[in-house]
Structure formats: structure tokens, C-alpha cells
PDB file of C-alpha atoms in Angstrom:
ATOM      1  CA  MET A   1     108.674 170.017 128.079  1.00 48.00           C
ATOM      2  CA  GLU A   2     111.108 167.278 128.977  1.00 53.00           C
ATOM      3  CA  ASP A   3     113.391 167.949 125.999  1.00 55.00           C
ATOM      4  CA  LYS A   4     116.334 169.236 128.003  1.00 59.00           C
ATOM      5  CA  PRO A   5     117.612 165.865 129.255  1.00 77.00           C
ATOM      6  CA  ILE A   6     117.603 164.325 125.824  1.00 88.00           C
ATOM      7  CA  THR A   7     119.349 166.932 123.738  1.00 90.00           C
ATOM      8  CA  LYS A   8     122.717 166.132 125.468  1.00 93.00           C
ATOM      9  CA  HIS A   9     122.538 162.732 123.751  1.00 94.00           C
ATOM     10  CA  LEU A  10     122.016 164.241 120.268  1.00 95.00           C
ATOM     11  CA  PRO A  11     123.053 163.855 117.533  1.00 94.00           C
ATOM     12  CA  LEU A  12     123.508 160.091 117.771  1.00 95.00           C
ATOM     13  CA  THR A  13     126.219 158.380 115.783  1.00 93.00           C
ATOM     14  CA  GLU A  14     124.876 156.148 113.025  1.00 94.00           C
ATOM     15  CA  ALA A  15     125.839 153.037 114.983  1.00 94.00           C
ATOM     16  CA  THR A  16     124.124 154.182 118.156  1.00 96.00           C
ATOM     17  CA  TYR A  17     121.021 155.163 116.161  1.00 97.00           C
ATOM     18  CA  TYR A  18     120.689 151.625 114.707  1.00 97.00           C
ATOM     19  CA  ILE A  19     121.394 149.958 118.049  1.00 98.00           C
ATOM     20  CA  LEU A  20     118.603 151.924 119.752  1.00 98.00           C
ATOM     21  CA  LEU A  21     116.276 151.209 116.836  1.00 98.00           C
ATOM     22  CA  ALA A  22     116.979 147.524 117.006  1.00 98.00           C
ATOM     23  CA  LEU A  23     116.335 147.547 120.774  1.00 98.00           C
ATOM     24  CA  VAL A  24     112.789 148.867 120.421  1.00 98.00           C
ATOM     25  CA  THR A  25     112.080 145.195 120.814  1.00 98.00           C
ATOM     26  CA  PRO A  26     114.116 143.218 123.338  1.00 98.00           C
ATOM     27  CA  LYS A  27     117.187 141.443 121.941  1.00 98.00           C
ATOM     28  CA  HIS A  28     120.513 139.952 122.925  1.00 97.00           C
ATOM     29  CA  GLY A  29     123.779 141.377 121.653  1.00 97.00           C
ATOM     30  CA  TYR A  30     124.273 139.172 118.531  1.00 98.00           C
ATOM     31  CA  ALA A  31     120.682 139.766 117.481  1.00 98.00           C
ATOM     32  CA  VAL A  32     121.329 143.472 117.687  1.00 98.00           C
ATOM     33  CA  MET A  33     124.453 142.975 115.529  1.00 98.00           C
ATOM     34  CA  GLN A  34     122.536 141.174 112.775  1.00 97.00           C
ATOM     35  CA  ASP A  35     119.542 143.471 113.030  1.00 97.00           C
ATOM     36  CA  ALA A  36     121.597 146.663 112.765  1.00 97.00           C
ATOM     37  CA  GLU A  37     123.293 145.387 109.636  1.00 97.00           C
ATOM     38  CA  GLU A  38     119.958 144.452 108.044  1.00 97.00           C
ATOM     39  CA  ILE A  39     118.015 147.625 108.871  1.00 97.00           C
ATOM     40  CA  SER A  40     120.885 149.840 107.909  1.00 97.00           C
ATOM     41  CA  GLN A  41     120.932 148.021 104.575  1.00 96.00           C
ATOM     42  CA  GLY A  42     124.577 146.974 105.186  1.00 95.00           C
ATOM     43  CA  THR A  43     125.873 150.477 105.967  1.00 95.00           C
ATOM     44  CA  ILE A  44     126.550 149.640 109.610  1.00 95.00           C
ATOM     45  CA  ARG A  45     128.492 146.598 110.638  1.00 94.00           C
ATOM     46  CA  LEU A  46     129.115 146.275 114.374  1.00 97.00           C
ATOM     47  CA  ALA A  47     132.121 144.374 115.717  1.00 97.00           C
ATOM     48  CA  PRO A  48     131.701 142.708 119.123  1.00 98.00           C
ATOM     49  CA  GLY A  49     134.131 144.936 120.998  1.00 98.00           C
ATOM     50  CA  THR A  50     132.470 148.018 119.644  1.00 97.00           C
ATOM     51  CA  LEU A  51     128.993 146.744 120.434  1.00 98.00           C
ATOM     52  CA  TYR A  52     130.003 145.737 123.993  1.00 98.00           C
ATOM     53  CA  GLY A  53     131.279 149.260 124.555  1.00 97.00           C
ATOM     54  CA  ALA A  54     128.114 150.735 123.160  1.00 97.00           C
ATOM     55  CA  PHE A  55     125.932 148.613 125.432  1.00 98.00           C
ATOM     56  CA  THR A  56     128.002 149.744 128.439  1.00 96.00           C
ATOM     57  CA  THR A  57     127.661 153.371 127.583  1.00 96.00           C
ATOM     58  CA  LEU A  58     123.975 153.246 126.643  1.00 97.00           C
ATOM     59  CA  GLU A  59     123.199 151.368 129.901  1.00 97.00           C
ATOM     60  CA  ASN A  60     125.125 153.888 131.946  1.00 96.00           C
ATOM     61  CA  ASN A  61     123.238 156.722 130.229  1.00 96.00           C
ATOM     62  CA  LYS A  62     119.969 154.829 130.945  1.00 96.00           C
ATOM     63  CA  LEU A  63     118.989 154.733 127.237  1.00 97.00           C
ATOM     64  CA  ILE A  64     118.821 150.926 127.366  1.00 98.00           C
ATOM     65  CA  SER A  65     118.270 148.406 130.208  1.00 98.00           C
ATOM     66  CA  MET A  66     118.774 144.764 130.749  1.00 97.00           C
ATOM     67  CA  VAL A  67     115.364 143.075 130.750  1.00 97.00           C
ATOM     68  CA  GLY A  68     116.356 139.447 130.985  1.00 96.00           C
ATOM     69  CA  LYS A  69     118.847 136.689 130.264  1.00 95.00           C
ATOM     70  CA  GLU A  70     119.026 133.907 127.733  1.00 94.00           C
ATOM     71  CA  GLY A  71     121.645 131.454 129.012  1.00 93.00           C
ATOM     72  CA  ARG A  72     124.847 133.505 129.167  1.00 95.00           C
ATOM     73  CA  ARG A  73     123.385 136.308 126.983  1.00 97.00           C
ATOM     74  CA  LYS A  74     121.999 139.483 128.367  1.00 97.00           C
ATOM     75  CA  ILE A  75     118.791 140.797 126.792  1.00 98.00           C
ATOM     76  CA  TYR A  76     118.481 144.487 126.437  1.00 98.00           C
ATOM     77  CA  GLN A  77     115.658 146.809 125.548  1.00 98.00           C
ATOM     78  CA  ILE A  78     115.371 150.541 124.912  1.00 98.00           C
ATOM     79  CA  THR A  79     114.065 152.646 127.873  1.00 97.00           C
ATOM     80  CA  GLU A  80     111.530 155.490 127.891  1.00 96.00           C
ATOM     81  CA  THR A  81     114.348 158.001 127.741  1.00 96.00           C
ATOM     82  CA  GLY A  82     115.915 156.026 124.976  1.00 97.00           C
ATOM     83  CA  ILE A  83     112.752 156.261 122.909  1.00 97.00           C
ATOM     84  CA  ARG A  84     112.613 160.045 123.423  1.00 97.00           C
ATOM     85  CA  VAL A  85     116.226 160.272 122.252  1.00 97.00           C
ATOM     86  CA  LEU A  86     115.508 158.110 119.214  1.00 97.00           C
ATOM     87  CA  LEU A  87     112.520 160.279 118.304  1.00 97.00           C
ATOM     88  CA  GLY A  88     114.625 163.390 118.781  1.00 97.00           C
ATOM     89  CA  GLN A  89     117.198 161.994 116.363  1.00 97.00           C
ATOM     90  CA  ILE A  90     114.632 161.023 113.767  1.00 97.00           C
ATOM     91  CA  GLN A  91     113.230 164.566 113.955  1.00 96.00           C
ATOM     92  CA  ARG A  92     116.751 165.920 113.301  1.00 96.00           C
ATOM     93  CA  MET A  93     117.179 163.566 110.349  1.00 97.00           C
ATOM     94  CA  GLU A  94     113.793 164.627 108.897  1.00 96.00           C
ATOM     95  CA  ILE A  95     114.939 168.255 109.014  1.00 96.00           C
ATOM     96  CA  MET A  96     118.198 167.225 107.307  1.00 95.00           C
ATOM     97  CA  LEU A  97     116.252 165.383 104.549  1.00 93.00           C
ATOM     98  CA  GLN A  98     113.894 168.293 104.005  1.00 93.00           C
ATOM     99  CA  SER A  99     116.766 170.725 103.746  1.00 93.00           C
ATOM    100  CA  ALA A 100     118.305 168.581 101.022  1.00 91.00           C
ATOM    101  CA  ALA A 101     114.998 168.532  99.167  1.00 88.00           C
ATOM    102  CA  LYS A 102     114.593 172.326  99.415  1.00 88.00           C
ATOM    103  CA  ASN A 103     118.179 173.479  98.950  1.00 89.00           C
ATOM    104  CA  PHE A 104     120.164 170.953  97.022  1.00 87.00           C
ATOM    105  CA  ASP A 105     119.411 171.156  93.337  1.00 85.00           C
ATOM    106  CA  LEU A 106     121.122 167.816  92.531  1.00 83.00           C
ATOM    107  CA  TRP A 107     118.894 166.058  95.100  1.00 80.00           C
ATOM    108  CA  GLN A 108     115.771 167.745  93.700  1.00 80.00           C
ATOM    109  CA  GLU A 109     116.753 166.598  90.153  1.00 85.00           C
ATOM    110  CA  ARG A 110     117.438 163.048  91.242  1.00 83.00           C
ATOM    111  CA  THR A 111     114.208 162.638  93.196  1.00 80.00           C
ATOM    112  CA  ALA A 112     112.260 164.121  90.327  1.00 84.00           C
ATOM    113  CA  GLU A 113     114.016 161.627  88.016  1.00 85.00           C
ATOM    114  CA  GLU A 114     113.125 158.700  90.282  1.00 84.00           C
ATOM    115  CA  GLU A 115     109.534 159.795  90.468  1.00 81.00           C
ATOM    116  CA  SER A 116     109.208 159.992  86.671  1.00 81.00           C
ATOM    117  CA  HIS A 117     110.583 156.421  86.358  1.00 77.00           C
ATOM    118  CA  ASP A 118     107.987 154.986  88.751  1.00 64.00           C
TER     119      ASP A 118
ATOM    120  CA  MET B   1     146.292 117.183 115.422  1.00 51.00           C
ATOM    121  CA  THR B   2     148.860 115.540 117.596  1.00 60.00           C
ATOM    122  CA  ASN B   3     147.675 117.219 120.834  1.00 70.00           C
ATOM    123  CA  GLU B   4     151.296 117.877 121.641  1.00 88.00           C
ATOM    124  CA  LEU B   5     151.795 121.052 123.638  1.00 94.00           C
ATOM    125  CA  VAL B   6     154.564 123.458 122.820  1.00 95.00           C
ATOM    126  CA  THR B   7     155.481 126.357 125.101  1.00 96.00           C
ATOM    127  CA  LYS B   8     157.240 129.450 123.893  1.00 97.00           C
ATOM    128  CA  GLN B   9     158.508 132.442 125.865  1.00 97.00           C
ATOM    129  CA  LYS B  10     158.202 135.866 124.320  1.00 97.00           C
ATOM    130  CA  TRP B  11     157.716 139.274 125.837  1.00 96.00           C
ATOM    131  CA  PHE B  12     155.389 141.896 124.431  1.00 95.00           C
ATOM    132  CA  TRP B  13     154.828 145.185 126.182  1.00 93.00           C
ATOM    133  CA  ALA B  14     151.283 146.487 126.671  1.00 92.00           C
ATOM    134  CA  TRP B  15     151.677 148.863 123.713  1.00 92.00           C
ATOM    135  CA  GLN B  16     152.827 146.091 121.389  1.00 95.00           C
ATOM    136  CA  ASP B  17     149.440 144.318 121.087  1.00 96.00           C
ATOM    137  CA  GLU B  18     149.463 144.508 117.302  1.00 96.00           C
ATOM    138  CA  LYS B  19     152.936 142.852 117.210  1.00 97.00           C
ATOM    139  CA  GLU B  20     151.667 140.084 119.508  1.00 98.00           C
ATOM    140  CA  GLU B  21     148.619 139.564 117.327  1.00 98.00           C
ATOM    141  CA  ALA B  22     150.840 139.225 114.233  1.00 98.00           C
ATOM    142  CA  TRP B  23     153.135 136.823 115.965  1.00 98.00           C
ATOM    143  CA  LEU B  24     150.267 134.558 117.058  1.00 98.00           C
ATOM    144  CA  ALA B  25     148.873 134.553 113.508  1.00 98.00           C
ATOM    145  CA  GLU B  26     152.364 133.651 112.209  1.00 98.00           C
ATOM    146  CA  MET B  27     152.540 130.739 114.694  1.00 98.00           C
ATOM    147  CA  ALA B  28     149.146 129.539 113.432  1.00 97.00           C
ATOM    148  CA  GLN B  29     150.509 129.445 109.885  1.00 97.00           C
ATOM    149  CA  GLN B  30     153.248 127.201 111.156  1.00 97.00           C
ATOM    150  CA  GLY B  31     150.735 124.856 112.713  1.00 96.00           C
ATOM    151  CA  LEU B  32     151.071 126.170 116.325  1.00 97.00           C
ATOM    152  CA  HIS B  33     147.660 127.158 117.700  1.00 97.00           C
ATOM    153  CA  LEU B  34     147.434 129.083 120.947  1.00 98.00           C
ATOM    154  CA  ASN B  35     145.952 127.061 123.734  1.00 97.00           C
ATOM    155  CA  ASP B  36     146.620 129.138 126.842  1.00 96.00           C
ATOM    156  CA  VAL B  37     148.650 132.020 128.319  1.00 96.00           C
ATOM    157  CA  PRO B  38     149.609 130.544 131.647  1.00 95.00           C
ATOM    158  CA  PHE B  39     152.026 133.308 132.758  1.00 93.00           C
ATOM    159  CA  PRO B  40     152.872 136.743 131.358  1.00 93.00           C
ATOM    160  CA  GLY B  41     155.353 136.094 128.525  1.00 95.00           C
ATOM    161  CA  SER B  42     154.594 132.373 128.321  1.00 96.00           C
ATOM    162  CA  TYR B  43     152.533 131.035 125.507  1.00 97.00           C
ATOM    163  CA  GLN B  44     151.233 127.473 125.319  1.00 97.00           C
ATOM    164  CA  PHE B  45     150.433 126.124 121.786  1.00 97.00           C
ATOM    165  CA  LYS B  46     148.831 122.975 120.454  1.00 97.00           C
ATOM    166  CA  ASN B  47     150.810 121.419 117.573  1.00 96.00           C
ATOM    167  CA  GLY B  48     148.639 120.884 114.517  1.00 95.00           C
ATOM    168  CA  GLU B  49     147.966 121.773 110.840  1.00 95.00           C
ATOM    169  CA  PRO B  50     148.968 125.214 109.550  1.00 97.00           C
ATOM    170  CA  ALA B  51     145.889 127.412 109.233  1.00 96.00           C
ATOM    171  CA  ASP B  52     144.902 130.969 108.617  1.00 96.00           C
ATOM    172  CA  TYR B  53     143.834 132.716 111.777  1.00 97.00           C
ATOM    173  CA  VAL B  54     143.414 136.302 112.810  1.00 98.00           C
ATOM    174  CA  TYR B  55     144.272 136.935 116.452  1.00 98.00           C
ATOM    175  CA  ARG B  56     142.955 139.941 118.293  1.00 98.00           C
ATOM    176  CA  LEU B  57     143.600 141.047 121.856  1.00 98.00           C
ATOM    177  CA  ASP B  58     141.060 143.024 123.793  1.00 98.00           C
ATOM    178  CA  TYR B  59     141.751 144.819 127.032  1.00 97.00           C
ATOM    179  CA  GLN B  60     138.899 145.004 129.588  1.00 96.00           C
ATOM    180  CA  SER B  61     138.343 145.281 133.292  1.00 91.00           C
ATOM    181  CA  LEU B  62     135.401 142.944 133.331  1.00 92.00           C
ATOM    182  CA  LYS B  63     133.228 142.540 136.386  1.00 92.00           C
ATOM    183  CA  THR B  64     132.310 138.920 137.093  1.00 91.00           C
ATOM    184  CA  LYS B  65     128.668 139.531 136.325  1.00 91.00           C
ATOM    185  CA  ASP B  66     129.540 140.954 132.848  1.00 94.00           C
ATOM    186  CA  LYS B  67     132.122 138.481 131.734  1.00 95.00           C
ATOM    187  CA  ASP B  68     129.761 135.679 130.529  1.00 95.00           C
ATOM    188  CA  SER B  69     127.753 137.844 128.244  1.00 96.00           C
ATOM    189  CA  TYR B  70     130.827 139.585 126.968  1.00 97.00           C
ATOM    190  CA  LEU B  71     132.468 136.254 125.946  1.00 97.00           C
ATOM    191  CA  GLN B  72     129.181 134.949 124.566  1.00 97.00           C
ATOM    192  CA  LEU B  73     128.832 138.011 122.281  1.00 98.00           C
ATOM    193  CA  PHE B  74     132.290 137.339 120.818  1.00 98.00           C
ATOM    194  CA  ALA B  75     131.555 133.615 120.478  1.00 98.00           C
ATOM    195  CA  ASP B  76     128.293 134.377 118.675  1.00 97.00           C
ATOM    196  CA  SER B  77     130.187 136.592 116.260  1.00 97.00           C
ATOM    197  CA  GLY B  78     132.627 133.839 115.402  1.00 96.00           C
ATOM    198  CA  TRP B  79     135.551 134.722 117.732  1.00 98.00           C
ATOM    199  CA  GLU B  80     136.954 131.894 119.745  1.00 97.00           C
ATOM    200  CA  GLN B  81     138.500 132.820 123.089  1.00 97.00           C
ATOM    201  CA  VAL B  82     141.865 131.184 123.762  1.00 96.00           C
ATOM    202  CA  GLY B  83     143.133 132.581 126.959  1.00 94.00           C
ATOM    203  CA  GLU B  84     143.391 135.625 129.163  1.00 94.00           C
ATOM    204  CA  MET B  85     146.082 137.353 131.216  1.00 93.00           C
ATOM    205  CA  GLY B  86     145.643 140.329 133.490  1.00 89.00           C
ATOM    206  CA  GLY B  87     142.866 142.141 131.663  1.00 93.00           C
ATOM    207  CA  TRP B  88     143.942 140.948 128.226  1.00 96.00           C
ATOM    208  CA  VAL B  89     141.553 138.589 126.441  1.00 98.00           C
ATOM    209  CA  TYR B  90     142.861 136.540 123.480  1.00 98.00           C
ATOM    210  CA  PHE B  91     140.513 135.902 120.589  1.00 98.00           C
ATOM    211  CA  ARG B  92     140.988 134.211 117.257  1.00 98.00           C
ATOM    212  CA  TYR B  93     138.905 133.943 114.041  1.00 98.00           C
ATOM    213  CA  LYS B  94     139.385 131.323 111.345  1.00 96.00           C
ATOM    214  CA  ILE B  95     139.789 132.695 107.838  1.00 95.00           C
ATOM    215  CA  ASP B  96     138.043 130.769 105.154  1.00 92.00           C
ATOM    216  CA  HIS B  97     137.126 133.253 102.410  1.00 90.00           C
ATOM    217  CA  GLY B  98     139.542 136.165 102.738  1.00 85.00           C
ATOM    218  CA  GLU B  99     137.671 137.895 105.516  1.00 87.00           C
ATOM    219  CA  ALA B 100     139.374 140.672 107.531  1.00 91.00           C
ATOM    220  CA  PRO B 101     137.606 140.389 110.866  1.00 96.00           C
ATOM    221  CA  GLU B 102     138.115 143.055 113.573  1.00 97.00           C
ATOM    222  CA  ILE B 103     136.852 143.239 117.151  1.00 98.00           C
ATOM    223  CA  TYR B 104     136.430 147.008 116.825  1.00 97.00           C
ATOM    224  CA  SER B 105     134.483 148.357 113.855  1.00 95.00           C
ATOM    225  CA  ASP B 106     134.956 152.074 114.636  1.00 92.00           C
ATOM    226  CA  ARG B 107     137.715 154.397 115.611  1.00 93.00           C
ATOM    227  CA  GLU B 108     136.222 155.657 118.849  1.00 93.00           C
ATOM    228  CA  SER B 109     135.815 152.169 120.435  1.00 95.00           C
ATOM    229  CA  LYS B 110     139.307 151.193 119.335  1.00 96.00           C
ATOM    230  CA  ILE B 111     140.633 154.347 120.944  1.00 96.00           C
ATOM    231  CA  GLY B 112     138.651 153.373 124.078  1.00 96.00           C
ATOM    232  CA  LYS B 113     140.655 150.125 124.349  1.00 97.00           C
ATOM    233  CA  TYR B 114     143.966 152.028 124.315  1.00 96.00           C
ATOM    234  CA  GLN B 115     142.645 154.555 126.786  1.00 96.00           C
ATOM    235  CA  ARG B 116     141.864 151.738 129.205  1.00 95.00           C
ATOM    236  CA  ILE B 117     145.393 150.428 128.957  1.00 94.00           C
ATOM    237  CA  LEU B 118     146.673 153.950 129.374  1.00 94.00           C
ATOM    238  CA  THR B 119     144.578 154.493 132.459  1.00 93.00           C
ATOM    239  CA  PHE B 120     145.979 151.337 133.981  1.00 90.00           C
ATOM    240  CA  LEU B 121     149.627 152.370 133.379  1.00 89.00           C
ATOM    241  CA  ALA B 122     148.894 155.996 134.371  1.00 88.00           C
ATOM    242  CA  ILE B 123     147.631 154.793 137.794  1.00 87.00           C
ATOM    243  CA  LEU B 124     150.808 152.700 138.361  1.00 84.00           C
ATOM    244  CA  LEU B 125     153.122 155.709 137.782  1.00 83.00           C
ATOM    245  CA  PRO B 126     152.116 157.991 140.668  1.00 81.00           C
ATOM    246  CA  LEU B 127     151.930 154.861 142.797  1.00 79.00           C
ATOM    247  CA  MET B 128     155.586 154.197 142.094  1.00 78.00           C
ATOM    248  CA  VAL B 129     156.452 157.849 142.714  1.00 76.00           C
ATOM    249  CA  VAL B 130     154.804 157.674 146.157  1.00 74.00           C
ATOM    250  CA  MET B 131     156.467 154.391 146.956  1.00 72.00           C
ATOM    251  CA  MET B 132     159.984 155.351 145.989  1.00 70.00           C
ATOM    252  CA  PRO B 133     161.070 157.324 149.130  1.00 66.00           C
ATOM    253  CA  ASN B 134     159.641 154.594 151.302  1.00 65.00           C
ATOM    254  CA  ILE B 135     161.662 151.721 149.835  1.00 59.00           C
ATOM    255  CA  GLY B 136     164.257 150.563 152.301  1.00 53.00           C
ATOM    256  CA  GLY B 137     162.491 152.152 155.215  1.00 57.00           C
ATOM    257  CA  ALA B 138     164.757 153.789 157.804  1.00 53.00           C
ATOM    258  CA  GLU B 139     167.801 151.735 156.673  1.00 56.00           C
ATOM    259  CA  GLY B 140     169.438 154.711 155.035  1.00 61.00           C
ATOM    260  CA  TYR B 141     171.706 154.346 152.096  1.00 67.00           C
ATOM    261  CA  GLY B 142     172.918 150.729 152.179  1.00 76.00           C
ATOM    262  CA  PRO B 143     173.666 148.870 148.855  1.00 79.00           C
ATOM    263  CA  PHE B 144     170.375 146.960 149.050  1.00 79.00           C
ATOM    264  CA  PHE B 145     168.477 150.189 149.332  1.00 79.00           C
ATOM    265  CA  ILE B 146     170.304 151.652 146.298  1.00 81.00           C
ATOM    266  CA  ILE B 147     169.461 148.604 144.172  1.00 84.00           C
ATOM    267  CA  LEU B 148     165.779 148.813 145.048  1.00 82.00           C
ATOM    268  CA  GLU B 149     165.719 152.506 144.275  1.00 82.00           C
ATOM    269  CA  ALA B 150     167.416 151.868 140.908  1.00 86.00           C
ATOM    270  CA  LEU B 151     164.879 149.204 140.102  1.00 86.00           C
ATOM    271  CA  ALA B 152     161.921 151.442 141.059  1.00 84.00           C
ATOM    272  CA  PHE B 153     163.475 154.197 138.937  1.00 86.00           C
ATOM    273  CA  ALA B 154     163.814 151.839 135.974  1.00 90.00           C
ATOM    274  CA  ILE B 155     160.232 150.738 136.281  1.00 88.00           C
ATOM    275  CA  MET B 156     159.110 154.317 136.300  1.00 88.00           C
ATOM    276  CA  ILE B 157     161.130 155.073 133.140  1.00 91.00           C
ATOM    277  CA  LEU B 158     159.537 152.030 131.472  1.00 91.00           C
ATOM    278  CA  LEU B 159     155.988 153.064 132.553  1.00 91.00           C
ATOM    279  CA  SER B 160     156.550 156.567 131.216  1.00 92.00           C
ATOM    280  CA  PHE B 161     157.841 155.165 127.931  1.00 93.00           C
ATOM    281  CA  GLY B 162     154.802 152.959 127.654  1.00 93.00           C
ATOM    282  CA  ILE B 163     152.430 155.862 128.447  1.00 93.00           C
ATOM    283  CA  ILE B 164     154.082 157.932 125.727  1.00 95.00           C
ATOM    284  CA  GLN B 165     153.743 155.044 123.215  1.00 94.00           C
ATOM    285  CA  LEU B 166     150.088 154.665 124.004  1.00 95.00           C
ATOM    286  CA  VAL B 167     149.386 158.386 123.770  1.00 95.00           C
ATOM    287  CA  ARG B 168     151.055 158.331 120.351  1.00 94.00           C
ATOM    288  CA  ARG B 169     148.975 155.366 119.242  1.00 94.00           C
ATOM    289  CA  ILE B 170     145.740 157.090 120.480  1.00 95.00           C
ATOM    290  CA  ASN B 171     146.695 160.317 118.598  1.00 95.00           C
ATOM    291  CA  GLN B 172     147.482 158.316 115.457  1.00 93.00           C
ATOM    292  CA  LEU B 173     144.066 156.680 115.619  1.00 93.00           C
ATOM    293  CA  LYS B 174     142.346 160.041 116.139  1.00 93.00           C
ATOM    294  CA  LYS B 175     143.855 161.303 112.910  1.00 91.00           C
ATOM    295  CA  THR B 176     142.728 158.331 110.796  1.00 83.00           C
ATOM    296  CA  ASP B 177     139.155 157.612 109.756  1.00 64.00           C
TER     297      ASP B 177
END
């Protein structure tokens, strides 16, 4: 199994998770900024200095790569390794969510309430 | 705008970036808008209408191939670049509706900036230490030699002070959220 190389990248920070998710399709920096805010439902807002640093780190770790240019903008996309890391993170989050469902009474009550309202 | 240029001299140390940012914003409220930083400690302003701007300084060692996309990312996010000086990049953001814009949205990346400055100063210090015995060459202990040594020593003290200030800033940031 090729899991060993990816576990060193996990867990991802929330910001990194959304950046990788946004880059499943190729985008330039500002598009990632807007996308991340939208798909995180406003929980993640990336400032340009932070995003630039994240791109540098992710590129160095080969989780994203530059796939083109649009004028002065670099276009990035997630790499194969990046996808494996993303899936690894989602797997971890699924386990976290299941643990809440099984072990956190308040969560069970709330989800039961929501289901009865539907 | 009158397009008149006003130059002011003011010195900020590398660890006084927030003070510098506040001063530039204050100038903007007086109608002086940063146009260029031609020399260290020298600020060129355009005289115009008072306005609300947030100034932020970034510190980067940008390779030529990365610079364009870096500046474009800031421009796309609404930050106007108004100058650069030795690794420092000056940005400003016009405030219309009470925004509080930042160039770093999380603690880790903000710490990264101060670590870059720290690294730069930290490299200078051993360089000075190595250079000190060599100043003056084989001339011995003439007055010129003593002055150079004193100067080198003063610079080392200053660098050490700066390094301490930056380490304190980084530790402060590590404690906050």
C-alpha cells in the first residue's frame, strides 16, 4: 500500500484542506481564494500572504503543481499525491463524524431532531 | 489631487513594521499617500485628499519568476502595491465600509513572515562576528582601526537587539489564537 508517504501530511489544517479541494480543478490564486470561502460556507477566508505561503509549501511538498499561466497569474492543480492526501483527510473526517454520531449524545439528539423536522 | 510630491525621512527598524504601517495610515488620513520608498528611511508621498487606508508590509525573498504572480494575487484581492525596499513590499487597501483587511489570515503564516526577517538578521550576525577581527587588516591598533571595530560592535549589538525583539514577537504570536 502506498499510504506511508501521505500520512506525514495528515491531518490537514482546514485552510489546506479547502485549498486542495478547490484545486481538484485547475485554478489561479484568486479563484482558489473565492472558491475556498464559498465551499467552506464562509468558515475559511484566505488572505493573499497566507495563500501565497500555502501554495509555496504545497508545491514544495508536491501536493499541487503549476499547470499553466493566465497572464501574470499562475494556474495550479492538485497532483496525484495531493489527491491521495485529500482522500486520506476525508477518511479521517468521516471517522470523526461517525464518532460524534456514536458517542456524543447531544449530537445524536440534534440529528434526530433535524430528521424529525424534515 | 495636486500631484505634488512630498518626501519625509523616518527610520523604522525591521521589527517595527506595525509602527510603520500605522504611520503610513496616519499620513493617508492627512492626505499624504505613499508613492514610493526610494531609499531606506525615505518615503515619497503624493499630496491629495485625506482617505482611510490600511497599509501592510510583507517580507519576502521573491525569485524573479515568482514575483509577478505574487503581486497579481495581492492585486486581485484588492491590495495595491506602492513600493518595495530590500525584501519589504508595501501594500495598501482602501477602506469603504469598515473593513479590517489583513495580508495574513492565520497565525502560522504571520509567524512565517517574522521568521523570514529573523533568518535574514540571524545570518548577518555571524557574518559580522567573522568579519570583526579582519577589519583594519594588519594595521594593528591605530585610531581608524578602533573606530571601525567600535562601529562593527555597535552593529552587532543592534542586530542582537533586533533578533531578540523578533523572537519575542514570534513567541507572542504563538500564544495568541
